Structure formats: C-alpha cells, structure tokens
Short mmCIF file of C-alpha atoms in Angstrom, two decimals:
data_model
loop_
_atom_site.label_atom_id
_atom_site.label_comp_id
_atom_site.label_asym_id
_atom_site.label_seq_id
_atom_site.Cartn_x
_atom_site.Cartn_y
_atom_site.Cartn_z
CA UNK W 29 -129.92 32.84 -3.87
CA UNK W 30 -132.65 31.96 -1.38
CA UNK W 31 -132.59 33.77 1.93
CA UNK W 32 -132.80 31.93 5.24
CA UNK W 33 -134.90 34.79 6.52
CA UNK W 34 -136.95 36.06 3.56
CA UNK W 35 -138.20 39.60 3.96
CA UNK W 36 -141.86 40.20 4.47
CA UNK W 37 -143.48 41.53 1.31
CA UNK W 38 -145.86 44.48 1.42
CA UNK W 39 -149.32 43.13 2.22
CA UNK W 40 -152.51 44.73 1.08
CA UNK W 41 -154.69 45.31 4.14
CA UNK W 42 -156.97 47.95 5.54
CA UNK W 43 -157.95 48.98 9.06
CA UNK W 44 -161.64 49.43 9.80
CA UNK W 45 -163.58 50.97 12.67
CA UNK W 46 -166.48 49.06 14.24
CA UNK W 47 -168.86 51.27 12.25
CA UNK W 48 -167.08 50.38 9.02
CA UNK W 49 -167.14 46.69 9.94
CA UNK W 50 -170.88 46.95 10.51
CA UNK W 51 -171.21 48.43 7.03
CA UNK W 52 -169.09 45.64 5.50
CA UNK W 53 -171.34 43.07 7.22
CA UNK W 54 -174.44 44.89 6.06
CA UNK W 55 -175.55 41.88 4.04
CA UNK W 56 -178.77 39.94 4.32
CA UNK W 57 -176.98 36.77 5.44
CA UNK W 58 -175.41 38.46 8.51
CA UNK W 59 -178.63 40.22 9.46
CA UNK W 60 -180.45 36.88 9.28
CA UNK W 61 -177.82 35.23 11.52
CA UNK W 62 -178.13 38.22 13.88
CA UNK W 63 -181.90 37.92 13.98
CA UNK W 64 -181.74 34.16 14.56
CA UNK W 65 -179.32 34.57 17.49
CA UNK W 66 -181.26 37.47 19.05
CA UNK W 67 -184.50 35.50 18.73
CA UNK W 68 -182.89 32.71 20.79
CA UNK W 69 -181.20 35.14 23.21
CA UNK W 70 -177.67 33.93 22.40
CA UNK W 71 -174.40 35.80 21.79
CA UNK W 72 -173.16 35.30 18.25
CA UNK W 73 -169.87 36.18 16.50
CA UNK W 74 -168.31 35.71 13.08
CA UNK W 75 -164.78 34.47 13.72
CA UNK W 76 -161.50 33.17 12.33
CA UNK W 77 -160.44 33.31 8.71
CA UNK W 78 -163.46 35.28 7.55
CA UNK W 79 -162.60 38.13 9.93
CA UNK W 80 -158.90 38.00 9.04
CA UNK W 81 -159.72 38.14 5.34
CA UNK W 82 -161.93 41.21 5.76
CA UNK W 83 -158.82 43.17 6.74
CA UNK W 84 -156.78 41.52 3.99
CA UNK W 85 -159.53 42.52 1.54
CA UNK W 86 -159.94 38.94 0.40
CA UNK W 87 -163.67 38.26 0.03
CA UNK W 88 -164.99 34.84 1.05
CA UNK W 89 -168.38 33.16 1.26
CA UNK W 90 -167.28 30.55 3.84
CA UNK W 91 -168.40 31.95 7.17
CA UNK W 92 -167.52 30.56 10.63
CA UNK W 93 -169.85 31.56 13.46
CA UNK W 94 -169.34 31.00 17.20
CA UNK W 95 -172.39 31.02 19.45
CA UNK W 96 -172.11 31.39 23.20
CA UNK W 97 -174.71 28.71 23.70
CA UNK W 98 -175.96 26.26 21.08
CA UNK W 99 -174.59 26.72 17.58
CA UNK W 100 -176.93 24.00 16.35
CA UNK W 101 -180.02 25.89 17.57
CA UNK W 102 -178.97 29.09 15.78
CA UNK W 103 -178.24 27.09 12.61
CA UNK W 104 -181.69 25.50 12.78
CA UNK W 105 -183.30 28.92 13.26
CA UNK W 106 -181.38 30.34 10.28
CA UNK W 107 -182.55 27.38 8.17
CA UNK W 108 -186.15 28.14 9.16
CA UNK W 109 -185.74 31.81 8.21
CA UNK W 110 -184.06 31.15 4.84
CA UNK W 111 -186.57 28.45 3.91
CA UNK W 112 -186.47 25.43 1.65
CA UNK W 113 -183.56 26.66 -0.45
CA UNK W 114 -181.22 26.22 2.56
CA UNK W 115 -179.60 22.86 3.29
CA UNK W 116 -178.89 22.09 6.96
CA UNK W 117 -176.34 19.50 8.13
CA UNK W 118 -176.11 18.79 11.88
CA UNK W 119 -173.16 17.04 13.55
CA UNK W 120 -174.40 16.57 17.11
CA UNK W 121 -171.36 14.57 18.25
CA UNK W 122 -169.23 17.64 17.55
CA UNK W 123 -171.80 20.27 18.51
CA UNK W 124 -171.60 21.84 15.05
CA UNK W 125 -173.93 22.54 12.15
CA UNK W 126 -173.63 23.83 8.61
CA UNK W 127 -176.12 25.79 6.53
CA UNK W 128 -175.64 26.07 2.76
CA UNK W 129 -177.81 28.28 0.60
CA UNK W 130 -177.84 30.61 -2.37
CA UNK W 131 -178.84 34.22 -1.85
CA UNK W 132 -178.87 36.99 -4.45
CA UNK W 133 -176.66 34.95 -6.75
CA UNK W 134 -174.08 34.12 -4.05
CA UNK W 135 -173.43 30.64 -2.60
CA UNK W 136 -172.97 30.76 1.19
CA UNK W 137 -171.59 28.09 3.50
CA UNK W 138 -172.07 29.01 7.17
CA UNK W 139 -170.51 26.84 9.90
CA UNK W 140 -171.94 27.15 13.42
CA UNK W 141 -170.30 25.96 16.61
CA UNK W 142 -170.93 26.58 20.28
CA UNK W 143 -168.20 28.47 22.15
CA UNK W 144 -166.03 25.93 23.90
CA UNK W 145 -162.88 25.33 25.87
CA UNK W 146 -160.60 22.38 25.23
CA UNK W 147 -158.10 20.28 27.12
CA UNK W 148 -155.74 17.71 25.60
CA UNK W 149 -153.94 14.54 26.64
CA UNK W 150 -150.29 14.32 25.64
CA UNK W 151 -150.69 11.50 23.10
CA UNK W 152 -153.74 12.70 21.17
CA UNK W 153 -154.95 15.62 19.07
CA UNK W 154 -158.53 14.90 20.13
CA UNK W 155 -159.49 17.38 22.86
CA UNK W 156 -161.87 17.03 25.77
CA UNK W 157 -164.45 19.69 24.94
CA UNK W 158 -166.64 21.67 27.35
CA UNK W 159 -169.01 24.56 26.83
CA UNK W 160 -167.23 27.88 27.30
CA UNK W 161 -167.27 31.62 26.86
CA UNK W 162 -166.14 33.63 23.87
CA UNK W 163 -162.85 34.19 25.73
CA UNK W 164 -162.40 30.42 26.12
CA UNK W 165 -163.06 29.96 22.43
CA UNK W 166 -160.57 32.62 21.39
CA UNK W 167 -157.95 31.13 23.74
CA UNK W 168 -158.14 27.81 21.89
CA UNK W 169 -157.56 29.39 18.45
CA UNK W 170 -154.29 28.64 16.67
CA UNK W 171 -152.97 32.15 15.90
CA UNK W 172 -153.73 35.69 16.94
CA UNK W 173 -154.72 36.66 13.38
CA UNK W 174 -157.32 33.86 13.45
CA UNK W 175 -158.60 34.67 16.96
CA UNK W 176 -160.46 37.88 16.11
CA UNK W 177 -164.25 37.97 16.32
CA UNK W 178 -166.95 40.42 15.22
CA UNK W 179 -170.22 40.51 17.13
CA UNK W 180 -173.40 39.92 15.09
CA UNK W 181 -175.98 40.64 17.79
CA UNK W 182 -178.04 43.71 16.93
CA UNK W 183 -176.94 45.84 19.92
CA UNK W 184 -173.20 45.27 19.20
CA UNK W 185 -173.33 44.55 15.47
CA UNK W 186 -169.88 45.10 13.92
CA UNK W 187 -167.95 45.32 17.21
CA UNK W 188 -164.45 43.79 16.91
CA UNK W 189 -163.30 41.59 19.81
CA UNK W 190 -159.51 41.22 19.55
CA UNK W 191 -158.01 40.23 22.93
CA UNK W 192 -154.64 39.11 21.52
CA UNK W 193 -153.93 42.09 19.23
CA UNK W 194 -154.36 39.96 16.15
CA UNK W 195 -155.03 43.07 14.10
CA UNK W 196 -151.63 44.50 15.06
CA UNK W 197 -149.94 41.20 14.13
CA UNK W 198 -151.80 41.26 10.83
CA UNK W 199 -150.57 44.78 10.17
CA UNK W 200 -146.98 43.84 11.13
CA UNK W 201 -147.01 40.59 9.14
CA UNK W 202 -146.44 38.31 12.15
CA UNK W 203 -147.63 34.78 12.94
CA UNK W 204 -147.96 34.35 16.71
CA UNK W 205 -150.06 32.17 19.01
CA UNK W 206 -152.72 33.51 21.44
CA UNK W 207 -151.33 31.53 24.39
CA UNK W 208 -147.76 30.44 25.17
CA UNK W 209 -146.73 28.77 21.87
CA UNK W 210 -145.44 25.61 23.52
CA UNK W 211 -148.92 24.98 24.93
CA UNK W 212 -150.61 25.76 21.59
CA UNK W 213 -148.34 23.38 19.64
CA UNK W 214 -148.29 20.64 22.27
CA UNK W 215 -152.11 20.61 22.43
CA UNK W 216 -152.46 20.23 18.67
CA UNK W 217 -149.16 19.61 16.86
CA UNK W 218 -150.80 20.08 13.45
CA UNK W 219 -150.74 23.79 14.31
CA UNK W 220 -146.99 23.71 13.69
CA UNK W 221 -147.66 22.86 10.04
CA UNK W 222 -150.44 25.45 9.90
CA UNK W 223 -148.07 28.05 11.37
CA UNK W 224 -145.61 27.57 8.53
CA UNK W 225 -148.41 27.29 5.98
CA UNK W 226 -149.94 30.65 6.97
CA UNK W 227 -146.51 32.31 7.07
CA UNK W 228 -145.85 30.98 3.56
CA UNK W 229 -149.22 31.86 2.05
CA UNK W 230 -149.34 35.35 3.59
CA UNK W 231 -145.57 35.95 3.28
CA UNK W 232 -145.42 36.71 7.02
CA UNK W 233 -142.60 36.22 9.54
CA UNK W 234 -143.02 33.73 12.39
CA UNK W 235 -142.68 35.52 15.72
CA UNK W 236 -139.41 34.62 17.51
CA UNK W 237 -140.83 32.80 20.57
CA UNK W 238 -143.26 30.98 18.31
CA UNK W 239 -140.41 29.77 16.10
CA UNK W 240 -138.39 28.64 19.13
CA UNK W 241 -141.44 26.59 20.17
CA UNK W 242 -141.59 25.06 16.68
CA UNK W 243 -138.00 23.86 17.12
CA UNK W 244 -138.66 22.59 20.64
CA UNK W 245 -141.94 20.83 19.85
CA UNK W 246 -141.15 19.46 16.36
CA UNK W 247 -141.08 15.85 17.54
CA UNK W 248 -144.77 16.13 18.52
CA UNK W 249 -145.70 16.04 14.83
CA UNK W 250 -145.38 12.23 15.07
CA UNK W 251 -148.86 11.94 16.62
CA UNK W 252 -150.50 13.72 13.66
CA UNK W 253 -151.98 11.60 10.88
CA UNK W 254 -150.17 11.53 7.55
CA UNK W 255 -153.37 12.67 5.85
CA UNK W 256 -153.47 15.95 7.79
CA UNK W 257 -149.74 16.59 7.32
CA UNK W 258 -150.10 15.96 3.58
CA UNK W 259 -152.95 18.48 3.31
CA UNK W 260 -150.91 21.24 4.95
CA UNK W 261 -147.79 20.34 2.96
CA UNK W 262 -149.72 20.57 -0.31
CA UNK W 263 -151.04 24.01 0.68
CA UNK W 264 -147.46 25.15 1.29
CA UNK W 265 -146.41 23.73 -2.09
CA UNK W 266 -149.28 25.54 -3.84
CA UNK W 267 -148.40 28.92 -2.30
CA UNK W 268 -146.91 31.65 -4.53
CA UNK W 269 -143.36 31.18 -3.17
CA UNK W 270 -143.26 27.67 -1.66
CA UNK W 271 -139.54 27.82 -0.84
CA UNK W 272 -140.37 30.08 2.13
CA UNK W 273 -142.26 27.24 3.77
CA UNK W 274 -139.58 24.63 3.10
CA UNK W 275 -136.87 26.89 4.53
CA UNK W 276 -138.92 27.22 7.74
CA UNK W 277 -139.70 23.48 7.83
CA UNK W 278 -135.97 22.75 7.55
CA UNK W 279 -134.88 25.38 10.07
CA UNK W 280 -137.26 24.17 12.79
CA UNK W 281 -136.60 20.45 12.28
CA UNK W 282 -140.01 19.42 10.93
CA UNK W 283 -138.77 18.58 7.43
CA UNK W 284 -136.39 15.91 8.78
CA UNK W 285 -139.43 14.18 10.29
CA UNK W 286 -141.79 14.62 7.34
CA UNK W 287 -139.56 14.40 4.27
CA UNK W 288 -136.07 13.36 5.45
CA UNK W 289 -134.96 12.56 1.89
CA UNK W 290 -135.30 16.23 0.96
CA UNK W 291 -133.81 17.48 4.25
CA UNK W 292 -130.74 15.26 3.61
CA UNK W 293 -129.86 17.36 0.55
CA UNK W 294 -129.01 20.31 2.85
CA UNK W 295 -125.28 19.61 2.92
CA UNK W 296 -122.14 20.79 1.16
CA UNK W 297 -119.12 18.48 1.19
CA UNK W 298 -115.64 19.62 0.26
CA UNK W 299 -112.64 17.51 -0.69
CA UNK W 300 -109.30 18.66 -2.07
CA UNK W 301 -110.70 22.17 -2.28
CA UNK W 302 -113.64 21.09 -4.45
CA UNK W 303 -117.20 21.37 -3.15
CA UNK W 304 -120.58 20.49 -4.63
CA UNK W 305 -123.53 22.87 -4.44
CA UNK W 306 -126.18 22.69 -1.72
CA UNK W 307 -128.79 20.58 -3.48
CA UNK W 308 -131.49 21.47 -0.95
CA UNK W 309 -131.41 25.17 -1.78
CA UNK W 310 -130.97 24.36 -5.46
CA UNK W 311 -134.16 22.28 -5.25
CA UNK W 312 -136.02 25.18 -3.67
CA UNK W 313 -134.87 27.50 -6.46
CA UNK W 314 -136.17 25.00 -9.01
CA UNK W 315 -139.47 24.74 -7.10
CA UNK W 316 -139.96 28.51 -7.11
CA UNK W 317 -139.05 28.66 -10.79
CA UNK W 318 -141.70 26.05 -11.58
CA UNK W 319 -144.21 27.81 -9.33
CA UNK W 320 -143.75 31.02 -11.33
CA UNK W 321 -144.88 29.16 -14.48
CA UNK W 322 -147.42 26.58 -13.30
CA UNK W 323 -150.04 25.95 -10.61
CA UNK W 324 -149.85 22.20 -11.25
CA UNK W 325 -149.36 20.61 -7.80
CA UNK W 326 -147.81 17.44 -9.25
CA UNK W 327 -145.36 19.33 -11.43
CA UNK W 328 -144.31 21.16 -8.27
CA UNK W 329 -143.89 17.79 -6.52
CA UNK W 330 -141.67 16.69 -9.40
CA UNK W 331 -139.55 19.80 -8.80
CA UNK W 332 -139.27 18.92 -5.09
CA UNK W 333 -138.19 15.35 -5.80
CA UNK W 334 -136.17 15.81 -9.00
CA UNK W 335 -132.79 15.62 -7.20
CA UNK W 336 -133.84 13.49 -4.24
CA UNK W 337 -131.65 10.62 -5.53
CA UNK W 338 -128.46 12.66 -5.20
CA UNK W 339 -127.79 11.63 -1.60
CA UNK W 340 -127.60 7.95 -2.58
CA UNK W 341 -125.73 8.54 -5.85
CA UNK W 342 -123.05 10.95 -4.59
CA UNK W 343 -119.48 9.78 -5.23
CA UNK W 344 -116.03 11.37 -5.15
CA UNK W 345 -113.95 10.92 -8.29
CA UNK W 346 -110.42 12.35 -7.91
CA UNK W 347 -110.28 13.04 -11.64
CA UNK W 348 -113.47 15.08 -11.96
CA UNK W 349 -114.70 15.81 -8.43
CA UNK W 350 -118.16 15.09 -7.03
CA UNK W 351 -120.52 13.05 -9.20
CA UNK W 352 -124.21 12.13 -8.98
CA UNK W 353 -124.47 9.53 -11.73
CA UNK W 354 -127.98 8.12 -12.34
CA UNK W 355 -129.50 10.26 -9.57
CA UNK W 356 -132.57 10.67 -11.78
CA UNK W 357 -133.12 6.90 -12.00
CA UNK W 358 -132.48 6.42 -8.27
CA UNK W 359 -134.85 9.30 -7.47
CA UNK W 360 -137.57 7.87 -9.72
CA UNK W 361 -137.39 4.55 -7.85
CA UNK W 362 -137.83 6.44 -4.56
CA UNK W 363 -141.01 8.24 -5.66
CA UNK W 364 -143.53 5.40 -4.98
CA UNK W 365 -142.30 4.79 -1.42
CA UNK W 366 -142.30 8.53 -0.70
CA UNK W 367 -145.84 8.93 -2.04
CA UNK W 368 -147.04 5.93 -0.05
CA UNK W 369 -145.52 7.22 3.19
CA UNK W 370 -146.86 10.74 2.66
CA UNK W 371 -150.31 9.35 1.80
CA UNK W 372 -150.19 10.96 -1.63
CA UNK W 373 -152.22 9.30 -4.42
CA UNK W 374 -150.70 6.09 -5.77
CA UNK W 375 -152.33 6.55 -9.17
CA UNK W 376 -151.42 8.29 -12.43
CA UNK W 377 -150.33 11.37 -10.45
CA UNK W 378 -147.56 9.33 -8.82
CA UNK W 379 -146.61 7.83 -12.21
CA UNK W 380 -146.49 11.35 -13.69
CA UNK W 381 -144.11 12.59 -10.95
CA UNK W 382 -141.98 9.46 -11.27
CA UNK W 383 -141.74 9.93 -15.04
CA UNK W 384 -140.68 13.58 -14.77
CA UNK W 385 -138.09 12.79 -12.09
CA UNK W 386 -136.65 10.02 -14.27
CA UNK W 387 -136.62 12.15 -17.44
CA UNK W 388 -135.59 15.52 -16.02
CA UNK W 389 -131.99 15.17 -17.29
CA UNK W 390 -132.95 14.34 -20.86
CA UNK W 391 -133.61 17.84 -22.26
CA UNK W 392 -130.55 19.17 -20.42
CA UNK W 393 -128.33 16.53 -22.04
CA UNK W 394 -129.77 17.50 -25.43
CA UNK W 395 -129.29 21.21 -24.74
CA UNK W 396 -125.70 20.62 -23.64
CA UNK W 397 -124.78 19.24 -27.07
CA UNK W 398 -125.78 19.73 -30.68
CA UNK W 399 -129.58 19.69 -30.78
CA UNK W 400 -130.27 16.88 -33.26
CA UNK W 401 -133.61 15.97 -34.82
CA UNK W 402 -133.16 12.37 -33.68
CA UNK W 403 -132.68 13.30 -29.99
CA UNK W 404 -135.71 15.60 -30.02
CA UNK W 405 -137.89 12.96 -31.71
CA UNK W 406 -136.90 10.42 -29.06
CA UNK W 407 -137.57 12.93 -26.29
CA UNK W 408 -141.04 13.68 -27.62
CA UNK W 409 -141.79 9.98 -28.11
CA UNK W 410 -140.82 9.15 -24.52
CA UNK W 411 -142.41 12.19 -22.84
CA UNK W 412 -145.63 12.15 -24.88
CA UNK W 413 -148.33 14.46 -23.54
CA UNK W 414 -146.11 15.49 -20.59
CA UNK W 415 -143.47 17.09 -22.79
CA UNK W 416 -144.44 20.69 -21.97
CA UNK W 417 -144.33 20.03 -18.21
CA UNK W 418 -140.98 18.29 -18.62
CA UNK W 419 -139.61 21.32 -20.46
CA UNK W 420 -140.87 23.67 -17.71
CA UNK W 421 -139.14 21.51 -15.08
CA UNK W 422 -135.89 21.33 -17.03
CA UNK W 423 -135.73 25.05 -17.75
CA UNK W 424 -136.46 25.68 -14.06
CA UNK W 425 -133.51 23.40 -13.24
CA UNK W 426 -131.06 25.83 -14.86
CA UNK W 427 -129.91 27.73 -11.76
CA UNK W 428 -126.25 28.12 -12.75
CA UNK W 429 -124.59 31.33 -11.61
CA UNK W 430 -122.41 31.15 -14.75
CA UNK W 431 -124.36 33.53 -16.96
CA UNK W 432 -122.56 32.47 -20.16
CA UNK W 433 -123.37 28.79 -19.58
CA UNK W 434 -126.92 29.65 -18.53
CA UNK W 435 -127.47 31.70 -21.69
CA UNK W 436 -126.16 28.85 -23.84
CA UNK W 437 -128.50 26.35 -22.20
CA UNK W 438 -131.52 28.61 -22.62
CA UNK W 439 -130.68 29.23 -26.28
CA UNK W 440 -130.39 25.50 -26.91
CA UNK W 441 -133.67 24.93 -25.06
CA UNK W 442 -135.24 27.42 -27.46
CA UNK W 443 -134.03 25.29 -30.35
CA UNK W 444 -135.40 22.14 -28.67
CA UNK W 445 -138.78 23.85 -28.29
CA UNK W 446 -138.78 24.90 -31.95
CA UNK W 447 -138.12 21.33 -33.09
CA UNK W 448 -140.78 20.01 -30.71
CA UNK W 449 -143.31 22.51 -32.06
CA UNK W 450 -142.47 21.45 -35.61
CA UNK W 451 -142.98 17.76 -34.78
CA UNK W 452 -146.28 18.44 -33.01
CA UNK W 453 -147.51 20.45 -35.96
CA UNK W 454 -146.80 17.45 -38.22
CA UNK W 455 -148.84 15.06 -36.01
CA UNK W 456 -146.01 13.49 -34.04
CA UNK W 457 -148.06 10.46 -32.91
CA UNK W 458 -148.44 9.38 -36.53
CA UNK W 459 -144.83 10.28 -37.33
CA UNK W 460 -143.20 8.45 -34.44
CA UNK W 461 -145.19 5.21 -34.21
CA UNK W 462 -144.14 2.73 -36.94
CA UNK W 463 -147.01 1.82 -39.30
CA UNK W 464 -146.05 -1.86 -38.91
CA UNK W 465 -147.05 -2.95 -35.41
CA UNK W 466 -146.39 -6.01 -33.26
CA UNK W 467 -149.50 -7.90 -34.39
CA UNK W 468 -148.44 -7.67 -38.02
CA UNK W 469 -144.90 -8.79 -37.15
CA UNK W 470 -146.27 -11.88 -35.37
CA UNK W 471 -148.47 -12.74 -38.36
CA UNK W 472 -145.64 -12.31 -40.88
CA UNK W 473 -143.21 -14.58 -39.05
CA UNK W 474 -145.71 -16.88 -37.27
CA UNK W 475 -144.51 -15.76 -33.86
CA UNK W 476 -146.20 -15.56 -30.47
CA UNK W 477 -145.45 -12.66 -28.08
CA UNK W 478 -141.73 -13.03 -27.46
CA UNK W 479 -138.36 -11.31 -27.21
CA UNK W 480 -137.93 -11.61 -30.99
CA UNK W 481 -141.11 -9.60 -31.58
CA UNK W 482 -139.91 -6.92 -29.17
CA UNK W 483 -136.53 -6.75 -30.89
CA UNK W 484 -138.12 -6.26 -34.32
CA UNK W 485 -140.56 -3.63 -33.02
CA UNK W 486 -137.74 -1.69 -31.37
CA UNK W 487 -135.62 -1.93 -34.53
CA UNK W 488 -138.38 -0.32 -36.60
CA UNK W 489 -139.07 2.28 -33.92
CA UNK W 490 -135.39 3.26 -33.71
CA UNK W 491 -135.28 3.64 -37.47
CA UNK W 492 -138.30 5.98 -37.40
CA UNK W 493 -137.07 7.99 -34.42
CA UNK W 494 -133.62 8.39 -35.95
CA UNK W 495 -135.28 9.44 -39.20
CA UNK W 496 -133.39 6.77 -41.17
CA UNK W 497 -136.50 6.01 -43.21
CA UNK W 498 -139.91 7.54 -43.76
CA UNK W 499 -142.65 6.06 -41.60
CA UNK W 500 -144.22 4.26 -44.57
CA UNK W 501 -144.95 0.57 -45.23
CA UNK W 502 -142.57 -0.08 -48.11
CA UNK W 503 -139.27 1.18 -46.61
CA UNK W 504 -140.16 -0.20 -43.17
CA UNK W 505 -141.04 -3.61 -44.63
CA UNK W 506 -137.66 -3.73 -46.40
CA UNK W 507 -135.89 -2.98 -43.12
CA UNK W 508 -137.99 -5.52 -41.28
CA UNK W 509 -137.19 -8.31 -43.74
CA UNK W 510 -133.48 -7.49 -43.60
CA UNK W 511 -133.48 -7.65 -39.79
CA UNK W 512 -135.55 -10.85 -39.77
CA UNK W 513 -132.97 -12.51 -42.05
CA UNK W 514 -130.16 -11.50 -39.67
CA UNK W 515 -132.18 -13.08 -36.81
CA UNK W 516 -132.73 -16.21 -38.97
CA UNK W 517 -136.51 -15.85 -38.78
CA UNK W 518 -136.81 -16.33 -42.55
#
C-alpha cells in the first residue's frame, strides 16, 4: 500500500570543507573561468545544481556560473582563452551566455549570467530584472539546496557561500525555499512543480511551511504555460518512484488543476456495505510497478491513464456490486483530448498510449480463464510490436491483496508469455496474416473496395487466428469460395 507520507530513503552524500571543494574543482575548466573573471576584476561563482550535485556525488558537466558584473564578458574571455574549439552563444536580451567546448575528452557546457535581483507582477512569470549582488541572486533561487555557491576567484577559490543552510537541508533530505515560500511560489508558480519534482527525484520530504504554501498557492499554476508544466510532469513520471510525486500533487491540490481526470479517481464509494477500491492509489501502484521494469515514458503514461475511464463508467449493480464496464474503451477515447490539453505529442506516441489503454484488459481476461491458443494468437495479432509493453502493463496491473488469486493470475500470465514466445519464434507475422489478401479477393469476385471485401478478409483472418485451417492457399481458398457462395457472390 502506498503511503501518504513516504519515508525519506537514505541518500548518498558527503560533506566537504572549503579546501576539499577547492580540490574537487581543481580542473582546468574552473581555473580558466577563475582566470577569466580575475582578469576582468569580477566576482565569479559556480552555483545551483552543479554545487548541489557535488555533495550528492553526482558528477555533471553542465556548469552554471554567476558573475557579479557581466556574465557575457567573462564568457567571452573564457572563449578567447580556450580558443577556436570553444563555441560561444550570447543572449544579450537575457544577459546570459553559453560556452561549449571539449577538453581532455570531456564535453563542457558552461552557462554564464550576471548576478541579478528580480521582481514580479501578479499575472506573469516574467520578472523585471536588475543587476544585483550575489546575495540578491541567491535570494531569487527556488530552493535552499539550489542556492549554494562556490567562489571561483583565485583568492577565495573553493569557498562555499550557503546563506540559507542548503547543505543542512541536503543532509536532512528537505526541500525548502530560501525566502518565505508563499513569495517564492507566487513570484514563479512553476516552482511548485519543481518543488515536487525535486522531492520525487531525490526522495526528499517537502518542509512543512513549504507544503502549506503549495496548498495555498496551487491556483497560481494557471498562469504557467502547459509546455512548462508538461516538462516538469514528465520528469516526475521518469523518476525512480513516480508515485511519490503524484501523492504530493494530489495532497496539495495541483493535480486537480493539471490532470483532474486522474485526481477524480481518488474516491471510495460504499453502498449496502460494499465498496470499490481507491482507483487513484491503485493507479499509482501500477505506475510504480511499470517504473520498476521500464524507463519508457509513454508506457508509464499508459499506466497513469489505464483506469482513467473508470469515473465515467462506474455503475452500481445490486446483484454484483460496483462495475466499471468498458472503462478501457472510454479511457482510450479520453487519451487524445488529455494529450492535447497537456501539450503532449499528438503523434504515434499518443496512438501507442491510446492502444495500451484500450487493450490493457485483454491479457487479464485471457489469464482469468483457460489460456487458449486462439486467444493468444488474437492478442498478438492486435498488439503487434507493442505486445511486450502491453504484458508489462498488465502484469503491473495485478495489485490484488488476495495472494491466491494473484498467484493464479501470474501463473496464467506465464503461460500466455510462453505461447507468445512460441508464436514469435515461428514468425507470427507470416502465421497470422492470411496469404490471400484483399486485392486478390477483389480480383476473384470482380469487386471494388466494399463491405463485402472486408467481410471476406475478416472471415479468412478469423479462421487463421482461431487455427481452424493452416495459413496456406488451398485450404483458405476453399473457405473463401464457401463463404462467397453464402454471400451470393458466385
């Protein structure tokens, strides 16, 4: 069972003195940045995620540098020092620059920005930016663990500047904001999504006042573009245990605004002493089960949406209790509108998710009965290349607390997999597609594309899938002629 307040897992991190940080940064790239800044007489710091990840012992080659002065000038000086192999991109409207180069076999991407302070209007995420001090720049950072800086100037090389005790929060596994969280989230509401994303990825707890601010400010997410929300949501989904993020999104009220169809599953209704399960937490269990087997983002999306049709399909039947008939078909029809609203790709990825949502009951139905060759052949024919992903989703969907029933399902799934493997080994495409196709049917009976042609094609296909005849010309032609006579085509 998923916990509303998942425990923080032990995080690998290490504390370093300033001298040890100087040794860690004892690389040519940092000494060149240091020299460039000192040459121009400007304060210079490596900041943000790169500093955080030093303590988490997660190496990175994407380096963010804050300059108290002109970040562009220091970037230009670094480009001059590195030479022709460095590529410089300048974004003067934003006061930023980027230098990309390869050094000793390592690809570096260094982002430079001038230290700044920001102020926001209530209806926009775009700040009014002014030049500022390092303190101003750290004040505007999203979280304390991302507000740490290490000086790169020669006299203070390796000195940690941590005004908000980000290192202590990192050690304690806490996500907190540098300033009052209501101000941080109101200024840039996307930070609410980032808050939950970092907590999910790092398996941290969100500090209490920060979470209260998430609840209070949730409605502000409406001014954030769907594109930015989608990016953060996908990062949550791709985390090792994505359910953590969805629990927090639901608890603070953001999920109702972003994905209300999923949030609506968080209900248990009881009638005459009979209750259905909470399909929201069931969905999160399925998502985590899929995540433990696959990094495929779109398979994970299929897990998220596989039961989304249950709200619309729920009915009370006095004879059998709660039912969710055709929830897979209803859910599949909802996928395109959900993808469009969330600004997810409306291409084959959407079709793939829609297909898995529609088909996710098929293997379970097979596994709940006698596993016949015919049913498995039809399943493989309909799923095609996505059969393995469908099986992962369906096995993940077995969250029953009845261990006997669960064991029976898993054993039957094993039999389904064995039959699938056997069909694949025998070249299932050749086996399952009748050797007499629609063009030949039209020629034989002088037909144009029509319902009659479709009926004859399906008749032959059913015969092959049900293994009534071998997929060979002679027996199929005999069947075809017999059916054509019944339809008075000959």
